[in-house]
Amino acid sequence: MRYQIIDFDFFKSKDSILVAMQHNTNCPFVIARVFYIYGVPCGATRGDHANVNSRFLFVALKGSCKIKIDDGRGQEIIKLDSATRGLYLDKMLWKQMFEFSKDCVLLVLSDCYYDKDEYIYDYNKYCSLVRGGGHIIDALAA
């Protein structure tokens, strides 16, 4: 599966909820990097790119947002609005995050360290690559 919703087990006590994420339990990769996005202005989008090497796990810790997933052949929109479920995305999927609620805090886990050279920002180039019309190394060099 190139992407999937993962429902996290959680532990509820009388006054709190604990959610743990770990490799081979509910995160399909070893976590190398963690970042979060918040304070996104109304109507703004984030993402609009594909990653050659990185896989991701998105979790809306607070509030909600939508993520459009595009594999170059079709698109699907997933709404994240619970801290007990996440969205796993494999590498080489185009992603766009949008419709952030005012209070949204979007946690992102990745299996790769940041490398600006693995990002593809040109959608047409991305489509050409995933449809077999180009080479990833050439696309990154352009």
PDB file of C-alpha atoms in Angstrom:
ATOM      1  CA  MET A   1       0.000   0.000   0.000  1.00  0.00           C
ATOM      2  CA  ARG A   2       1.450   3.371  -1.023  1.00  0.00           C
ATOM      3  CA  TYR A   3      -0.584   5.150   1.653  1.00  0.00           C
ATOM      4  CA  GLN A   4      -2.879   4.132   4.456  1.00  0.00           C
ATOM      5  CA  ILE A   5      -4.711   5.366   7.514  1.00  0.00           C
ATOM      6  CA  ILE A   6      -3.246   3.952  10.721  1.00  0.00           C
ATOM      7  CA  ASP A   7      -5.415   3.853  13.834  1.00  0.00           C
ATOM      8  CA  PHE A   8      -3.198   4.107  16.900  1.00  0.00           C
ATOM      9  CA  ASP A   9      -3.825   2.172  20.065  1.00  0.00           C
ATOM     10  CA  PHE A  10      -4.273   4.551  22.947  1.00  0.00           C
ATOM     11  CA  PHE A  11      -4.422   4.263  26.677  1.00  0.00           C
ATOM     12  CA  LYS A  12      -7.000   6.278  28.527  1.00  0.00           C
ATOM     13  CA  SER A  13      -6.792   7.039  32.211  1.00  0.00           C
ATOM     14  CA  LYS A  14      -9.254   9.053  34.244  1.00  0.00           C
ATOM     15  CA  ASP A  15      -7.607  12.347  33.233  1.00  0.00           C
ATOM     16  CA  SER A  16      -5.535  11.830  30.068  1.00  0.00           C
ATOM     17  CA  ILE A  17      -4.870   9.839  26.914  1.00  0.00           C
ATOM     18  CA  LEU A  18      -1.502   8.370  25.905  1.00  0.00           C
ATOM     19  CA  VAL A  19      -0.642   7.502  22.297  1.00  0.00           C
ATOM     20  CA  ALA A  20       2.721   5.904  21.513  1.00  0.00           C
ATOM     21  CA  MET A  21       4.260   5.495  18.070  1.00  0.00           C
ATOM     22  CA  GLN A  22       7.090   3.114  17.356  1.00  0.00           C
ATOM     23  CA  HIS A  23       8.611   1.177  14.500  1.00  0.00           C
ATOM     24  CA  ASN A  24       6.992  -2.179  13.682  1.00  0.00           C
ATOM     25  CA  THR A  25       4.045  -1.418  15.932  1.00  0.00           C
ATOM     26  CA  ASN A  26       2.162   1.456  14.309  1.00  0.00           C
ATOM     27  CA  CYS A  27       4.874   3.289  12.379  1.00  0.00           C
ATOM     28  CA  PRO A  28       6.105   1.446   9.272  1.00  0.00           C
ATOM     29  CA  PHE A  29       9.622   2.904   9.411  1.00  0.00           C
ATOM     30  CA  VAL A  30      12.422   3.883  11.771  1.00  0.00           C
ATOM     31  CA  ILE A  31      11.925   7.545  12.648  1.00  0.00           C
ATOM     32  CA  ALA A  32      14.829   9.787  11.612  1.00  0.00           C
ATOM     33  CA  ARG A  33      13.144  13.200  11.648  1.00  0.00           C
ATOM     34  CA  VAL A  34      10.184  14.856  13.367  1.00  0.00           C
ATOM     35  CA  PHE A  35       8.645  18.232  12.571  1.00  0.00           C
ATOM     36  CA  TYR A  36       5.311  19.922  12.972  1.00  0.00           C
ATOM     37  CA  ILE A  37       3.295  22.543  11.148  1.00  0.00           C
ATOM     38  CA  TYR A  38       1.002  25.057  12.844  1.00  0.00           C
ATOM     39  CA  GLY A  39      -0.252  28.602  12.447  1.00  0.00           C
ATOM     40  CA  VAL A  40      -1.153  28.055   8.792  1.00  0.00           C
ATOM     41  CA  PRO A  41      -3.190  31.041   7.550  1.00  0.00           C
ATOM     42  CA  CYS A  42      -6.736  30.467   6.312  1.00  0.00           C
ATOM     43  CA  GLY A  43      -6.706  29.343   2.672  1.00  0.00           C
ATOM     44  CA  ALA A  44      -2.966  28.540   2.610  1.00  0.00           C
ATOM     45  CA  THR A  45      -1.557  25.219   1.459  1.00  0.00           C
ATOM     46  CA  ARG A  46       1.590  23.353   2.427  1.00  0.00           C
ATOM     47  CA  GLY A  47       3.475  20.646   0.639  1.00  0.00           C
ATOM     48  CA  ASP A  48       2.889  20.721  -3.117  1.00  0.00           C
ATOM     49  CA  HIS A  49       5.789  18.381  -3.735  1.00  0.00           C
ATOM     50  CA  ALA A  50       6.940  14.776  -3.840  1.00  0.00           C
ATOM     51  CA  ASN A  51       9.937  13.256  -2.071  1.00  0.00           C
ATOM     52  CA  VAL A  52      12.207  10.803  -3.829  1.00  0.00           C
ATOM     53  CA  ASN A  53      13.393   8.990  -0.687  1.00  0.00           C
ATOM     54  CA  SER A  54      11.311  10.076   2.311  1.00  0.00           C
ATOM     55  CA  ARG A  55       8.294   8.298   3.743  1.00  0.00           C
ATOM     56  CA  PHE A  56       6.000  10.124   6.149  1.00  0.00           C
ATOM     57  CA  LEU A  57       3.484   9.623   8.916  1.00  0.00           C
ATOM     58  CA  PHE A  58       1.135  12.612   9.449  1.00  0.00           C
ATOM     59  CA  VAL A  59      -0.864  13.097  12.656  1.00  0.00           C
ATOM     60  CA  ALA A  60      -3.188  16.009  13.456  1.00  0.00           C
ATOM     61  CA  LEU A  61      -2.348  16.431  17.133  1.00  0.00           C
ATOM     62  CA  LYS A  62      -4.880  19.238  17.421  1.00  0.00           C
ATOM     63  CA  GLY A  63      -7.524  20.536  15.042  1.00  0.00           C
ATOM     64  CA  SER A  64      -7.794  19.235  11.504  1.00  0.00           C
ATOM     65  CA  CYS A  65      -6.523  19.475   7.955  1.00  0.00           C
ATOM     66  CA  LYS A  66      -6.904  17.679   4.665  1.00  0.00           C
ATOM     67  CA  ILE A  67      -4.161  15.992   2.670  1.00  0.00           C
ATOM     68  CA  LYS A  68      -4.472  15.427  -1.063  1.00  0.00           C
ATOM     69  CA  ILE A  69      -2.469  12.403  -2.196  1.00  0.00           C
ATOM     70  CA  ASP A  70      -1.593  12.111  -5.883  1.00  0.00           C
ATOM     71  CA  ASP A  71       0.289   9.192  -7.451  1.00  0.00           C
ATOM     72  CA  GLY A  72       0.367  10.740 -10.935  1.00  0.00           C
ATOM     73  CA  ARG A  73      -2.610   8.666 -12.035  1.00  0.00           C
ATOM     74  CA  GLY A  74      -5.274   9.491  -9.460  1.00  0.00           C
ATOM     75  CA  GLN A  75      -5.943  11.564  -6.359  1.00  0.00           C
ATOM     76  CA  GLU A  76      -7.536  11.034  -2.986  1.00  0.00           C
ATOM     77  CA  ILE A  77      -8.252  13.465  -0.168  1.00  0.00           C
ATOM     78  CA  ILE A  78      -7.930  12.341   3.441  1.00  0.00           C
ATOM     79  CA  LYS A  79      -9.110  14.433   6.396  1.00  0.00           C
ATOM     80  CA  LEU A  80      -7.041  14.177   9.562  1.00  0.00           C
ATOM     81  CA  ASP A  81      -8.887  15.269  12.689  1.00  0.00           C
ATOM     82  CA  SER A  82      -7.828  12.905  15.470  1.00  0.00           C
ATOM     83  CA  ALA A  83      -4.612  12.471  17.442  1.00  0.00           C
ATOM     84  CA  THR A  84      -5.329   8.719  17.517  1.00  0.00           C
ATOM     85  CA  ARG A  85      -4.993   8.143  13.770  1.00  0.00           C
ATOM     86  CA  GLY A  86      -2.321   8.936  11.243  1.00  0.00           C
ATOM     87  CA  LEU A  87      -1.742   8.926   7.519  1.00  0.00           C
ATOM     88  CA  TYR A  88       1.237   6.985   6.168  1.00  0.00           C
ATOM     89  CA  LEU A  89       2.642   8.126   2.795  1.00  0.00           C
ATOM     90  CA  ASP A  90       5.254   6.188   0.854  1.00  0.00           C
ATOM     91  CA  LYS A  91       7.996   7.933  -1.111  1.00  0.00           C
ATOM     92  CA  MET A  92       7.254   9.422  -4.543  1.00  0.00           C
ATOM     93  CA  LEU A  93       3.708  10.511  -3.744  1.00  0.00           C
ATOM     94  CA  TRP A  94       2.693  14.094  -4.455  1.00  0.00           C
ATOM     95  CA  LYS A  95       1.192  15.684  -1.350  1.00  0.00           C
ATOM     96  CA  GLN A  96      -0.687  18.862  -0.583  1.00  0.00           C
ATOM     97  CA  MET A  97      -1.933  19.815   2.859  1.00  0.00           C
ATOM     98  CA  PHE A  98      -4.818  22.299   2.991  1.00  0.00           C
ATOM     99  CA  GLU A  99      -7.937  23.444   4.875  1.00  0.00           C
ATOM    100  CA  PHE A 100      -6.046  23.723   8.144  1.00  0.00           C
ATOM    101  CA  SER A 101      -8.270  24.591  11.072  1.00  0.00           C
ATOM    102  CA  LYS A 102      -7.120  27.659  12.984  1.00  0.00           C
ATOM    103  CA  ASP A 103      -5.876  25.466  15.854  1.00  0.00           C
ATOM    104  CA  CYS A 104      -4.298  22.679  13.759  1.00  0.00           C
ATOM    105  CA  VAL A 105      -0.978  21.210  14.825  1.00  0.00           C
ATOM    106  CA  LEU A 106       0.167  18.688  12.216  1.00  0.00           C
ATOM    107  CA  LEU A 107       2.924  16.355  13.406  1.00  0.00           C
ATOM    108  CA  VAL A 108       5.064  14.768  10.683  1.00  0.00           C
ATOM    109  CA  LEU A 109       7.420  11.828  11.203  1.00  0.00           C
ATOM    110  CA  SER A 110       9.877  10.779   8.477  1.00  0.00           C
ATOM    111  CA  ASP A 111      12.353   7.986   7.883  1.00  0.00           C
ATOM    112  CA  CYS A 112      14.908  10.341   6.267  1.00  0.00           C
ATOM    113  CA  TYR A 113      16.899  13.344   7.390  1.00  0.00           C
ATOM    114  CA  TYR A 114      16.109  16.583   5.558  1.00  0.00           C
ATOM    115  CA  ASP A 115      17.700  16.767   2.112  1.00  0.00           C
ATOM    116  CA  LYS A 116      16.535  19.635  -0.107  1.00  0.00           C
ATOM    117  CA  ASP A 117      17.799  17.768  -3.175  1.00  0.00           C
ATOM    118  CA  GLU A 118      15.228  14.959  -2.872  1.00  0.00           C
ATOM    119  CA  TYR A 119      12.240  17.267  -3.330  1.00  0.00           C
ATOM    120  CA  ILE A 120      10.359  17.471  -6.643  1.00  0.00           C
ATOM    121  CA  TYR A 121       8.355  20.710  -6.903  1.00  0.00           C
ATOM    122  CA  ASP A 122       7.411  20.546 -10.593  1.00  0.00           C
ATOM    123  CA  TYR A 123       4.155  18.572 -10.879  1.00  0.00           C
ATOM    124  CA  ASN A 124       4.530  17.899 -14.619  1.00  0.00           C
ATOM    125  CA  LYS A 125       8.037  16.543 -14.066  1.00  0.00           C
ATOM    126  CA  TYR A 126       6.712  14.376 -11.228  1.00  0.00           C
ATOM    127  CA  CYS A 127       3.953  12.943 -13.445  1.00  0.00           C
ATOM    128  CA  SER A 128       6.459  12.192 -16.178  1.00  0.00           C
ATOM    129  CA  LEU A 129       8.671  10.340 -13.704  1.00  0.00           C
ATOM    130  CA  VAL A 130       5.944   8.205 -12.138  1.00  0.00           C
ATOM    131  CA  ARG A 131       4.453   7.384 -15.517  1.00  0.00           C
ATOM    132  CA  GLY A 132       7.823   6.146 -16.750  1.00  0.00           C
ATOM    133  CA  GLY A 133       8.838   9.092 -18.900  1.00  0.00           C
ATOM    134  CA  GLY A 134      11.910  10.214 -17.017  1.00  0.00           C
ATOM    135  CA  HIS A 135      14.674   9.375 -14.621  1.00  0.00           C
ATOM    136  CA  ILE A 136      14.669  10.575 -11.039  1.00  0.00           C
ATOM    137  CA  ILE A 137      18.382  11.503 -11.079  1.00  0.00           C
ATOM    138  CA  ASP A 138      17.858  13.676 -14.187  1.00  0.00           C
ATOM    139  CA  ALA A 139      14.794  15.329 -12.662  1.00  0.00           C
ATOM    140  CA  LEU A 140      16.642  16.264  -9.504  1.00  0.00           C
ATOM    141  CA  ALA A 141      19.535  17.721 -11.489  1.00  0.00           C
ATOM    142  CA  ALA A 142      17.239  19.951 -13.575  1.00  0.00           C
TER     143      ALA A 142
END
